[in-house]
PDB file of C-alpha atoms and ligand atoms in Angstrom:
ATOM      1  CA  MET A   1     -26.475  -6.522 -13.150  1.00  0.00           C
ATOM      2  CA  PRO A   2     -25.983  -2.809 -12.302  1.00  0.00           C
ATOM      3  CA  ALA A   3     -23.600  -0.853 -14.568  1.00  0.00           C
ATOM      4  CA  ALA A   4     -19.981  -0.715 -13.375  1.00  0.00           C
ATOM      5  CA  ASP A   5     -18.831   2.488 -11.641  1.00  0.00           C
ATOM      6  CA  ARG A   6     -16.777   4.697 -13.902  1.00  0.00           C
ATOM      7  CA  TYR A   7     -13.159   5.717 -13.303  1.00  0.00           C
ATOM      8  CA  ALA A   8     -10.440   7.022 -15.606  1.00  0.00           C
ATOM      9  CA  VAL A   9      -6.922   8.376 -15.888  1.00  0.00           C
ATOM     10  CA  MET A  10      -6.451  11.742 -17.609  1.00  0.00           C
ATOM     11  CA  GLY A  11      -3.167  12.925 -19.100  1.00  0.00           C
ATOM     12  CA  ASN A  12      -1.359  13.899 -22.273  1.00  0.00           C
ATOM     13  CA  PRO A  13       0.081  11.701 -23.696  1.00  0.00           C
ATOM     14  CA  ILE A  14      -1.943   8.800 -22.306  1.00  0.00           C
ATOM     15  CA  HIS A  15      -1.756   5.937 -24.827  1.00  0.00           C
ATOM     16  CA  HIS A  16       1.191   4.339 -22.981  1.00  0.00           C
ATOM     17  CA  SER A  17      -0.594   4.355 -19.604  1.00  0.00           C
ATOM     18  CA  LYS A  18      -0.606   1.068 -17.716  1.00  0.00           C
ATOM     19  CA  SER A  19      -3.315   2.288 -15.326  1.00  0.00           C
ATOM     20  CA  PRO A  20      -6.309   0.791 -17.224  1.00  0.00           C
ATOM     21  CA  LEU A  21      -4.641  -2.645 -17.165  1.00  0.00           C
ATOM     22  CA  ILE A  22      -3.679  -2.309 -13.491  1.00  0.00           C
ATOM     23  CA  HIS A  23      -7.194  -1.272 -12.420  1.00  0.00           C
ATOM     24  CA  SER A  24      -8.877  -3.948 -14.518  1.00  0.00           C
ATOM     25  CA  LEU A  25      -6.643  -6.532 -12.802  1.00  0.00           C
ATOM     26  CA  PHE A  26      -7.592  -5.069  -9.398  1.00  0.00           C
ATOM     27  CA  ALA A  27     -11.284  -5.176 -10.351  1.00  0.00           C
ATOM     28  CA  ALA A  28     -11.070  -8.793 -11.518  1.00  0.00           C
ATOM     29  CA  GLN A  29      -9.204  -9.810  -8.370  1.00  0.00           C
ATOM     30  CA  THR A  30     -11.599  -8.103  -5.920  1.00  0.00           C
ATOM     31  CA  GLY A  31     -14.849  -8.613  -7.860  1.00  0.00           C
ATOM     32  CA  GLU A  32     -15.517  -4.853  -7.751  1.00  0.00           C
ATOM     33  CA  ALA A  33     -17.679  -3.497 -10.585  1.00  0.00           C
ATOM     34  CA  VAL A  34     -15.175  -0.981 -11.932  1.00  0.00           C
ATOM     35  CA  ASN A  35     -14.909   0.384 -15.455  1.00  0.00           C
ATOM     36  CA  TYR A  36     -11.577   2.246 -15.882  1.00  0.00           C
ATOM     37  CA  ARG A  37     -10.338   3.878 -19.056  1.00  0.00           C
ATOM     38  CA  ALA A  38      -7.697   6.332 -20.297  1.00  0.00           C
ATOM     39  CA  ILE A  39      -8.768   9.793 -21.466  1.00  0.00           C
ATOM     40  CA  LEU A  40      -6.510  12.020 -23.576  1.00  0.00           C
ATOM     41  CA  VAL A  41      -7.006  15.652 -22.538  1.00  0.00           C
ATOM     42  CA  GLN A  42      -5.818  18.583 -24.626  1.00  0.00           C
ATOM     43  CA  PRO A  43      -3.907  21.456 -22.985  1.00  0.00           C
ATOM     44  CA  GLY A  44      -6.352  24.078 -21.716  1.00  0.00           C
ATOM     45  CA  GLU A  45      -9.247  21.603 -21.555  1.00  0.00           C
ATOM     46  CA  PHE A  46      -8.480  19.892 -18.260  1.00  0.00           C
ATOM     47  CA  ALA A  47     -11.151  21.588 -16.115  1.00  0.00           C
ATOM     48  CA  MET A  48     -13.774  20.985 -18.793  1.00  0.00           C
ATOM     49  CA  ALA A  49     -12.830  17.310 -19.107  1.00  0.00           C
ATOM     50  CA  VAL A  50     -13.004  16.761 -15.332  1.00  0.00           C
ATOM     51  CA  ASN A  51     -16.410  18.456 -15.076  1.00  0.00           C
ATOM     52  CA  ALA A  52     -17.780  16.453 -17.999  1.00  0.00           C
ATOM     53  CA  PHE A  53     -16.558  13.206 -16.446  1.00  0.00           C
ATOM     54  CA  ARG A  54     -18.119  14.083 -13.083  1.00  0.00           C
ATOM     55  CA  ASP A  55     -21.409  15.191 -14.671  1.00  0.00           C
ATOM     56  CA  ALA A  56     -21.621  11.881 -16.532  1.00  0.00           C
ATOM     57  CA  GLY A  57     -21.534  10.079 -13.171  1.00  0.00           C
ATOM     58  CA  GLY A  58     -17.783   9.379 -12.929  1.00  0.00           C
ATOM     59  CA  ARG A  59     -16.716   8.277  -9.425  1.00  0.00           C
ATOM     60  CA  GLY A  60     -12.989   8.937  -9.477  1.00  0.00           C
ATOM     61  CA  LEU A  61      -9.988   9.980 -11.527  1.00  0.00           C
ATOM     62  CA  ASN A  62      -6.278   9.471 -11.664  1.00  0.00           C
ATOM     63  CA  ILE A  63      -4.373  12.442 -13.012  1.00  0.00           C
ATOM     64  CA  THR A  64      -1.002  12.167 -14.685  1.00  0.00           C
ATOM     65  CA  VAL A  65       1.478  14.356 -16.567  1.00  0.00           C
ATOM     66  CA  PRO A  66       1.053  17.281 -17.186  1.00  0.00           C
ATOM     67  CA  PHE A  67      -2.137  17.933 -15.206  1.00  0.00           C
ATOM     68  CA  LYS A  68      -1.226  17.041 -11.599  1.00  0.00           C
ATOM     69  CA  PRO A  69      -0.537  20.659 -10.510  1.00  0.00           C
ATOM     70  CA  GLU A  70      -3.696  21.902 -12.271  1.00  0.00           C
ATOM     71  CA  ALA A  71      -5.779  19.215 -10.587  1.00  0.00           C
ATOM     72  CA  HIS A  72      -4.516  20.590  -7.279  1.00  0.00           C
ATOM     73  CA  THR A  73      -6.385  23.844  -7.917  1.00  0.00           C
ATOM     74  CA  HIS A  74      -9.487  22.260  -9.416  1.00  0.00           C
ATOM     75  CA  VAL A  75     -10.859  20.121  -6.558  1.00  0.00           C
ATOM     76  CA  ASP A  76     -13.209  21.276  -3.794  1.00  0.00           C
ATOM     77  CA  ARG A  77     -11.015  19.924  -0.981  1.00  0.00           C
ATOM     78  CA  LEU A  78      -7.445  18.691  -0.626  1.00  0.00           C
ATOM     79  CA  ASN A  79      -6.238  16.250   1.949  1.00  0.00           C
ATOM     80  CA  GLU A  80      -2.961  16.948   3.694  1.00  0.00           C
ATOM     81  CA  ARG A  81      -0.605  14.907   1.551  1.00  0.00           C
ATOM     82  CA  ALA A  82      -1.974  16.462  -1.648  1.00  0.00           C
ATOM     83  CA  GLN A  83      -1.680  19.917  -0.115  1.00  0.00           C
ATOM     84  CA  ARG A  84       1.991  19.302   0.687  1.00  0.00           C
ATOM     85  CA  ALA A  85       2.732  17.735  -2.676  1.00  0.00           C
ATOM     86  CA  GLY A  86       1.260  20.698  -4.564  1.00  0.00           C
ATOM     87  CA  ALA A  87      -0.117  18.085  -6.940  1.00  0.00           C
ATOM     88  CA  VAL A  88      -3.102  15.730  -7.135  1.00  0.00           C
ATOM     89  CA  ASN A  89      -2.940  12.284  -8.726  1.00  0.00           C
ATOM     90  CA  THR A  90      -6.271  10.998  -7.394  1.00  0.00           C
ATOM     91  CA  ILE A  91      -9.715  12.625  -7.318  1.00  0.00           C
ATOM     92  CA  ILE A  92     -12.670  11.166  -5.445  1.00  0.00           C
ATOM     93  CA  PHE A  93     -16.154  12.362  -6.453  1.00  0.00           C
ATOM     94  CA  HIS A  94     -18.815  12.161  -3.766  1.00  0.00           C
ATOM     95  CA  ALA A  95     -22.504  11.565  -4.437  1.00  0.00           C
ATOM     96  CA  ASP A  96     -23.249  15.295  -4.048  1.00  0.00           C
ATOM     97  CA  GLY A  97     -20.767  16.048  -6.865  1.00  0.00           C
ATOM     98  CA  SER A  98     -18.079  17.481  -4.566  1.00  0.00           C
ATOM     99  CA  SER A  99     -14.481  16.416  -5.162  1.00  0.00           C
ATOM    100  CA  VAL A 100     -11.515  15.609  -2.929  1.00  0.00           C
ATOM    101  CA  GLY A 101      -7.929  15.654  -4.217  1.00  0.00           C
ATOM    102  CA  ASP A 102      -5.314  13.248  -2.895  1.00  0.00           C
ATOM    103  CA  ASN A 103      -1.772  12.261  -3.790  1.00  0.00           C
ATOM    104  CA  THR A 104      -0.859   8.590  -3.495  1.00  0.00           C
ATOM    105  CA  ASP A 105       2.637   8.767  -5.055  1.00  0.00           C
ATOM    106  CA  GLY A 106       4.545   9.057  -1.774  1.00  0.00           C
ATOM    107  CA  VAL A 107       2.745   6.192  -0.091  1.00  0.00           C
ATOM    108  CA  GLY A 108       3.181   4.160  -3.298  1.00  0.00           C
ATOM    109  CA  LEU A 109       6.957   4.580  -3.165  1.00  0.00           C
ATOM    110  CA  ILE A 110       7.149   3.711   0.521  1.00  0.00           C
ATOM    111  CA  ARG A 111       4.945   0.633   0.166  1.00  0.00           C
ATOM    112  CA  ASP A 112       7.051  -0.646  -2.720  1.00  0.00           C
ATOM    113  CA  LEU A 113      10.339  -0.069  -0.899  1.00  0.00           C
ATOM    114  CA  ILE A 114       9.271  -1.419   2.468  1.00  0.00           C
ATOM    115  CA  HIS A 115       6.495  -3.889   1.829  1.00  0.00           C
ATOM    116  CA  ASN A 116       7.645  -5.379  -1.479  1.00  0.00           C
ATOM    117  CA  HIS A 117      11.425  -5.099  -1.153  1.00  0.00           C
ATOM    118  CA  GLY A 118      11.987  -5.223   2.615  1.00  0.00           C
ATOM    119  CA  ALA A 119      13.813  -1.877   2.852  1.00  0.00           C
ATOM    120  CA  ARG A 120      14.334  -0.187   6.228  1.00  0.00           C
ATOM    121  CA  LEU A 121      14.752   3.565   6.013  1.00  0.00           C
ATOM    122  CA  GLU A 122      14.787   4.499   9.676  1.00  0.00           C
ATOM    123  CA  GLY A 123      18.195   5.880  10.669  1.00  0.00           C
ATOM    124  CA  LYS A 124      19.461   5.705   7.077  1.00  0.00           C
ATOM    125  CA  ARG A 125      21.125   8.394   4.936  1.00  0.00           C
ATOM    126  CA  LEU A 126      18.881   9.229   1.994  1.00  0.00           C
ATOM    127  CA  LEU A 127      19.544  11.190  -1.189  1.00  0.00           C
ATOM    128  CA  LEU A 128      16.668  12.461  -3.330  1.00  0.00           C
ATOM    129  CA  LEU A 129      17.688  13.625  -6.822  1.00  0.00           C
ATOM    130  CA  GLY A 130      15.506  16.352  -8.355  1.00  0.00           C
ATOM    131  CA  ALA A 131      13.369  19.137  -6.947  1.00  0.00           C
ATOM    132  CA  GLY A 132      10.397  19.232  -9.327  1.00  0.00           C
ATOM    133  CA  GLY A 133       6.872  17.917  -8.903  1.00  0.00           C
ATOM    134  CA  ALA A 134       7.896  14.270  -8.627  1.00  0.00           C
ATOM    135  CA  ALA A 135      10.433  14.985  -5.859  1.00  0.00           C
ATOM    136  CA  ARG A 136       7.952  17.159  -3.948  1.00  0.00           C
ATOM    137  CA  GLY A 137       5.380  14.353  -4.160  1.00  0.00           C
ATOM    138  CA  VAL A 138       7.581  11.764  -2.424  1.00  0.00           C
ATOM    139  CA  LEU A 139       9.711  13.844  -0.033  1.00  0.00           C
ATOM    140  CA  PRO A 140       7.212  14.004   2.878  1.00  0.00           C
ATOM    141  CA  ALA A 141       6.664  10.233   2.742  1.00  0.00           C
ATOM    142  CA  LEU A 142      10.435   9.588   2.803  1.00  0.00           C
ATOM    143  CA  LEU A 143      10.860  11.885   5.812  1.00  0.00           C
ATOM    144  CA  GLY A 144       7.966  10.063   7.492  1.00  0.00           C
ATOM    145  CA  GLN A 145      10.232   6.984   7.675  1.00  0.00           C
ATOM    146  CA  ARG A 146      12.523   8.859  10.090  1.00  0.00           C
ATOM    147  CA  PRO A 147      15.801   8.623   8.152  1.00  0.00           C
ATOM    148  CA  ALA A 148      18.965   9.923   9.886  1.00  0.00           C
ATOM    149  CA  SER A 149      19.222  12.546   7.150  1.00  0.00           C
ATOM    150  CA  LEU A 150      17.859  13.413   3.746  1.00  0.00           C
ATOM    151  CA  VAL A 151      19.678  15.485   1.130  1.00  0.00           C
ATOM    152  CA  VAL A 152      17.659  16.827  -1.815  1.00  0.00           C
ATOM    153  CA  ALA A 153      20.077  17.515  -4.658  1.00  0.00           C
ATOM    154  CA  ASN A 154      19.217  19.278  -7.870  1.00  0.00           C
ATOM    155  CA  ARG A 155      20.882  20.666 -11.003  1.00  0.00           C
ATOM    156  CA  THR A 156      19.431  24.023  -9.931  1.00  0.00           C
ATOM    157  CA  PRO A 157      20.476  24.108  -6.248  1.00  0.00           C
ATOM    158  CA  GLU A 158      18.076  26.924  -5.256  1.00  0.00           C
ATOM    159  CA  LYS A 159      15.096  24.719  -6.078  1.00  0.00           C
ATOM    160  CA  ALA A 160      16.438  21.954  -3.841  1.00  0.00           C
ATOM    161  CA  GLN A 161      16.988  24.446  -1.037  1.00  0.00           C
ATOM    162  CA  GLY A 162      13.435  25.757  -1.434  1.00  0.00           C
ATOM    163  CA  LEU A 163      11.963  22.264  -1.337  1.00  0.00           C
ATOM    164  CA  ALA A 164      14.037  21.373   1.734  1.00  0.00           C
ATOM    165  CA  ARG A 165      12.817  24.526   3.494  1.00  0.00           C
ATOM    166  CA  ASP A 166       9.197  23.672   2.701  1.00  0.00           C
ATOM    167  CA  CYS A 167       9.592  20.268   4.366  1.00  0.00           C
ATOM    168  CA  ALA A 168      11.907  21.257   7.243  1.00  0.00           C
ATOM    169  CA  ASP A 169       9.114  20.700   9.789  1.00  0.00           C
ATOM    170  CA  LEU A 170       8.944  17.007   8.802  1.00  0.00           C
ATOM    171  CA  GLY A 171      12.531  15.925   9.510  1.00  0.00           C
ATOM    172  CA  THR A 172      16.236  16.487   8.919  1.00  0.00           C
ATOM    173  CA  VAL A 173      16.431  17.666   5.317  1.00  0.00           C
ATOM    174  CA  ARG A 174      18.948  19.786   3.427  1.00  0.00           C
ATOM    175  CA  GLY A 175      19.060  21.105  -0.143  1.00  0.00           C
ATOM    176  CA  ALA A 176      22.209  20.942  -2.292  1.00  0.00           C
ATOM    177  CA  GLY A 177      23.635  21.162  -5.802  1.00  0.00           C
ATOM    178  CA  LEU A 178      24.778  17.970  -7.533  1.00  0.00           C
ATOM    179  CA  ALA A 179      28.514  18.778  -7.399  1.00  0.00           C
ATOM    180  CA  GLU A 180      28.352  19.316  -3.620  1.00  0.00           C
ATOM    181  CA  LEU A 181      27.586  15.614  -3.188  1.00  0.00           C
ATOM    182  CA  ALA A 182      31.193  14.524  -3.845  1.00  0.00           C
ATOM    183  CA  GLY A 183      32.620  12.671  -0.876  1.00  0.00           C
ATOM    184  CA  GLN A 184      29.227  11.941   0.736  1.00  0.00           C
ATOM    185  CA  ARG A 185      27.767   8.429   1.148  1.00  0.00           C
ATOM    186  CA  PHE A 186      24.128   7.375   1.047  1.00  0.00           C
ATOM    187  CA  ASP A 187      22.225   4.207   1.910  1.00  0.00           C
ATOM    188  CA  LEU A 188      19.449   4.944  -0.586  1.00  0.00           C
ATOM    189  CA  ILE A 189      19.422   7.196  -3.654  1.00  0.00           C
ATOM    190  CA  VAL A 190      15.990   7.966  -5.132  1.00  0.00           C
ATOM    191  CA  ASN A 191      15.933   9.442  -8.636  1.00  0.00           C
ATOM    192  CA  ALA A 192      13.054  11.895  -9.114  1.00  0.00           C
ATOM    193  CA  THR A 193      14.587  13.886 -11.985  1.00  0.00           C
ATOM    194  CA  ALA A 194      13.153  13.984 -15.476  1.00  0.00           C
ATOM    195  CA  ALA A 195      16.593  13.258 -17.014  1.00  0.00           C
ATOM    196  CA  GLY A 196      15.625   9.644 -17.717  1.00  0.00           C
ATOM    197  CA  LEU A 197      12.837  10.743 -20.056  1.00  0.00           C
ATOM    198  CA  ASP A 198      15.433  10.867 -22.831  1.00  0.00           C
ATOM    199  CA  ASP A 199      17.362   7.935 -21.358  1.00  0.00           C
ATOM    200  CA  ARG A 200      19.920  10.283 -19.865  1.00  0.00           C
ATOM    201  CA  MET A 201      21.515  10.134 -16.468  1.00  0.00           C
ATOM    202  CA  VAL A 202      22.040  13.024 -14.073  1.00  0.00           C
ATOM    203  CA  THR A 203      25.745  13.878 -13.855  1.00  0.00           C
ATOM    204  CA  LEU A 204      26.827  12.643 -10.444  1.00  0.00           C
ATOM    205  CA  PRO A 205      30.097  12.074  -8.618  1.00  0.00           C
ATOM    206  CA  ASP A 206      31.149   8.414  -8.261  1.00  0.00           C
ATOM    207  CA  GLU A 207      31.027   6.483  -4.998  1.00  0.00           C
ATOM    208  CA  LEU A 208      27.900   8.094  -3.584  1.00  0.00           C
ATOM    209  CA  LEU A 209      26.459   4.733  -2.586  1.00  0.00           C
ATOM    210  CA  ALA A 210      27.512   3.349   0.765  1.00  0.00           C
ATOM    211  CA  GLU A 211      28.350  -0.360   1.081  1.00  0.00           C
ATOM    212  CA  GLY A 212      25.034  -2.213   0.669  1.00  0.00           C
ATOM    213  CA  GLY A 213      23.303   0.952  -0.601  1.00  0.00           C
ATOM    214  CA  TRP A 214      20.213   0.852  -2.818  1.00  0.00           C
ATOM    215  CA  GLY A 215      19.060   2.875  -5.826  1.00  0.00           C
ATOM    216  CA  TYR A 216      15.417   3.526  -6.741  1.00  0.00           C
ATOM    217  CA  ASP A 217      14.231   5.214  -9.938  1.00  0.00           C
ATOM    218  CA  LEU A 218      10.710   6.667  -9.899  1.00  0.00           C
ATOM    219  CA  MET A 219      10.692   5.975 -13.640  1.00  0.00           C
ATOM    220  CA  TYR A 220      10.323   2.603 -15.265  1.00  0.00           C
ATOM    221  CA  GLY A 221      10.615   1.318 -18.785  1.00  0.00           C
ATOM    222  CA  ASP A 222      10.638  -1.820 -20.863  1.00  0.00           C
ATOM    223  CA  ARG A 223      14.406  -1.852 -20.462  1.00  0.00           C
ATOM    224  CA  PRO A 224      16.468  -0.884 -17.387  1.00  0.00           C
ATOM    225  CA  THR A 225      16.430   2.907 -17.062  1.00  0.00           C
ATOM    226  CA  ALA A 226      19.623   4.990 -17.294  1.00  0.00           C
ATOM    227  CA  PHE A 227      19.556   5.444 -13.503  1.00  0.00           C
ATOM    228  CA  VAL A 228      19.080   1.719 -12.856  1.00  0.00           C
ATOM    229  CA  ARG A 229      22.030   1.004 -15.157  1.00  0.00           C
ATOM    230  CA  TRP A 230      24.132   3.578 -13.265  1.00  0.00           C
ATOM    231  CA  CYS A 231      23.198   2.002  -9.911  1.00  0.00           C
ATOM    232  CA  ARG A 232      24.318  -1.386 -11.172  1.00  0.00           C
ATOM    233  CA  GLN A 233      27.622   0.076 -12.366  1.00  0.00           C
ATOM    234  CA  GLN A 234      28.087   1.654  -8.952  1.00  0.00           C
ATOM    235  CA  GLY A 235      27.611  -1.733  -7.276  1.00  0.00           C
ATOM    236  CA  ALA A 236      24.232  -1.049  -5.637  1.00  0.00           C
ATOM    237  CA  ALA A 237      22.878  -3.911  -3.555  1.00  0.00           C
ATOM    238  CA  ARG A 238      19.457  -3.293  -5.177  1.00  0.00           C
ATOM    239  CA  SER A 239      18.756  -1.264  -8.329  1.00  0.00           C
ATOM    240  CA  LEU A 240      14.980  -0.797  -8.582  1.00  0.00           C
ATOM    241  CA  ASP A 241      12.722   0.941 -11.050  1.00  0.00           C
ATOM    242  CA  GLY A 242       9.337   2.554 -10.379  1.00  0.00           C
ATOM    243  CA  LEU A 243       7.003  -0.129 -11.720  1.00  0.00           C
ATOM    244  CA  GLY A 244       6.213  -1.354  -8.205  1.00  0.00           C
ATOM    245  CA  MET A 245       5.495   2.219  -7.098  1.00  0.00           C
ATOM    246  CA  LEU A 246       3.142   2.652 -10.060  1.00  0.00           C
ATOM    247  CA  VAL A 247       1.117  -0.382  -8.973  1.00  0.00           C
ATOM    248  CA  GLU A 248       1.203   0.629  -5.291  1.00  0.00           C
ATOM    249  CA  GLN A 249      -0.020   4.180  -5.935  1.00  0.00           C
ATOM    250  CA  ALA A 250      -2.805   2.681  -8.055  1.00  0.00           C
ATOM    251  CA  ALA A 251      -3.734   0.297  -5.222  1.00  0.00           C
ATOM    252  CA  GLU A 252      -3.931   3.232  -2.822  1.00  0.00           C
ATOM    253  CA  SER A 253      -6.238   5.082  -5.249  1.00  0.00           C
ATOM    254  CA  PHE A 254      -8.371   1.946  -5.652  1.00  0.00           C
ATOM    255  CA  SER A 255      -8.708   1.572  -1.896  1.00  0.00           C
ATOM    256  CA  LEU A 256      -9.672   5.253  -1.505  1.00  0.00           C
ATOM    257  CA  TRP A 257     -12.418   4.745  -4.095  1.00  0.00           C
ATOM    258  CA  ARG A 258     -13.640   1.258  -3.204  1.00  0.00           C
ATOM    259  CA  GLY A 259     -12.758   0.886   0.492  1.00  0.00           C
ATOM    260  CA  LEU A 260     -10.667  -2.262  -0.007  1.00  0.00           C
ATOM    261  CA  ARG A 261      -7.042  -2.872  -0.903  1.00  0.00           C
ATOM    262  CA  PRO A 262      -6.158  -5.208  -3.775  1.00  0.00           C
ATOM    263  CA  GLU A 263      -3.153  -7.556  -3.745  1.00  0.00           C
ATOM    264  CA  THR A 264      -0.353  -5.843  -5.622  1.00  0.00           C
ATOM    265  CA  LEU A 265       2.322  -8.526  -6.081  1.00  0.00           C
ATOM    266  CA  PRO A 266       0.420 -10.590  -8.682  1.00  0.00           C
ATOM    267  CA  VAL A 267      -0.248  -7.387 -10.630  1.00  0.00           C
ATOM    268  CA  ILE A 268       3.416  -6.308 -10.520  1.00  0.00           C
ATOM    269  CA  GLN A 269       4.452  -9.785 -11.690  1.00  0.00           C
ATOM    270  CA  ARG A 270       1.916  -9.677 -14.493  1.00  0.00           C
ATOM    271  CA  LEU A 271       3.203  -6.275 -15.700  1.00  0.00           C
ATOM    272  CA  ARG A 272       6.817  -7.472 -15.626  1.00  0.00           C
ATOM    273  CA  ALA A 273       5.769 -10.470 -17.707  1.00  0.00           C
ATOM    274  CA  VAL A 274       4.047  -8.191 -20.248  1.00  0.00           C
ATOM    275  CA  GLU A 275       7.267  -6.128 -20.493  1.00  0.00           C
ATOM    276  CA  THR A 276       9.406  -9.104 -21.384  1.00  0.00           C
ATOM    277  CA  ASP A 277       6.875 -10.655 -23.812  1.00  0.00           C
TER     278      ASP A 277
HETATM  279  P1  LIG B   1       8.510  16.345 -12.623  1.00  0.00           P
HETATM  280  O1  LIG B   1       7.081  16.722 -12.453  1.00  0.00           O
HETATM  281  O2  LIG B   1       8.741  15.084 -13.414  1.00  0.00           O
HETATM  282  O3  LIG B   1       9.277  16.367 -11.349  1.00  0.00           O
HETATM  283  P2  LIG B   1       9.655  18.902 -13.253  1.00  0.00           P
HETATM  284  O4  LIG B   1       8.830  19.532 -12.169  1.00  0.00           O
HETATM  285  O5  LIG B   1       9.819  19.601 -14.561  1.00  0.00           O
HETATM  286  O6  LIG B   1       9.102  17.459 -13.618  1.00  0.00           O
HETATM  287  O7  LIG B   1      11.098  18.620 -12.628  1.00  0.00           O
HETATM  288  C1  LIG B   1      12.097  18.006 -13.370  1.00  0.00           C
HETATM  289  C2  LIG B   1      13.301  17.734 -12.463  1.00  0.00           C
HETATM  290  O8  LIG B   1      14.276  16.975 -13.196  1.00  0.00           O
HETATM  291  C3  LIG B   1      14.000  18.973 -11.980  1.00  0.00           C
HETATM  292  O9  LIG B   1      14.529  18.722 -10.708  1.00  0.00           O
HETATM  293  C4  LIG B   1      15.107  19.140 -13.046  1.00  0.00           C
HETATM  294  O10 LIG B   1      16.217  19.884 -12.607  1.00  0.00           O
HETATM  295  P3  LIG B   1      16.187  21.524 -12.691  1.00  0.00           P
HETATM  296  O11 LIG B   1      15.315  21.987 -11.561  1.00  0.00           O
HETATM  297  O12 LIG B   1      17.603  21.936 -12.530  1.00  0.00           O
HETATM  298  O13 LIG B   1      15.616  21.846 -14.036  1.00  0.00           O
HETATM  299  C5  LIG B   1      15.505  17.696 -13.227  1.00  0.00           C
HETATM  300  N1  LIG B   1      16.160  17.414 -14.503  1.00  0.00           N
HETATM  301  C6  LIG B   1      15.606  17.323 -15.729  1.00  0.00           C
HETATM  302  N2  LIG B   1      16.530  17.022 -16.664  1.00  0.00           N
HETATM  303  C7  LIG B   1      17.717  16.898 -16.008  1.00  0.00           C
HETATM  304  C8  LIG B   1      19.052  16.561 -16.407  1.00  0.00           C
HETATM  305  N3  LIG B   1      19.366  16.299 -17.684  1.00  0.00           N
HETATM  306  N4  LIG B   1      20.006  16.519 -15.450  1.00  0.00           N
HETATM  307  C9  LIG B   1      19.700  16.809 -14.151  1.00  0.00           C
HETATM  308  N5  LIG B   1      18.457  17.108 -13.719  1.00  0.00           N
HETATM  309  C10 LIG B   1      17.480  17.147 -14.630  1.00  0.00           C
END
């Protein structure tokens, strides 16, 4: 039997990564000969690690925190969504050694919301919290769903305004500070801030969610995240975390590498079961 093709995720820290499990489940399900592992990369050694992986015959990489912006400058070509995102989470190595950078986070979010949860975003009022790398990665995909409006709100309002300006050609989008949100209503609030990293919640006015409104946290955890807990308190019709997005962005990477799309629902169910073990 020929050796399996080599893939990996690079980040720091990386021990908590669920990507090796997700990709091994995809490989088992599709029968693809894929060997996928996690590689811890030290600060300042990212370019070296990528080159070494490629030179050893590696076929593709996922890139996670904190190297996504650096990966953006390290590939030979960028496709459009990676260019817009300013960040790369997927690298494809071609046989001639050249590399293409992509970003599958936005499509992962949309597939989870629409395909897995039955959301409809067209004509809806959306709020995106945060204006860092994570927000930039998903904003174009949200605007691609043709919402009635999208407000990007951030603790530092200027950053939200800058991000909104950068995406103004894609739809109706406006930047704001968090306090300015009082009195507004949204059908979907997406949390792309890093506040949840220490289980904290962004300070927000009450009653931002319209009747039947949903909340979606790009983060996930073994327990409900601070934002998911807030959405429940606010009476959200659905309060979702980012585990489904994680699996969907991985499936998009897998299909870029292997040319076929794995089933995601059994993998999401399996990961939820691991969490509650
Ligand atoms: P990432 O790549 O995860 O997006 P980032 O680029 O550092 O990380 O961006 C972090 C985002 O979370 C920013 O929008 C940040 O707000 P500021 O631009 O005002 O710094 C937001 N953020 C982090 N901690 C926060 C907190 N406690 N409350 C509100 N926003 C927070």
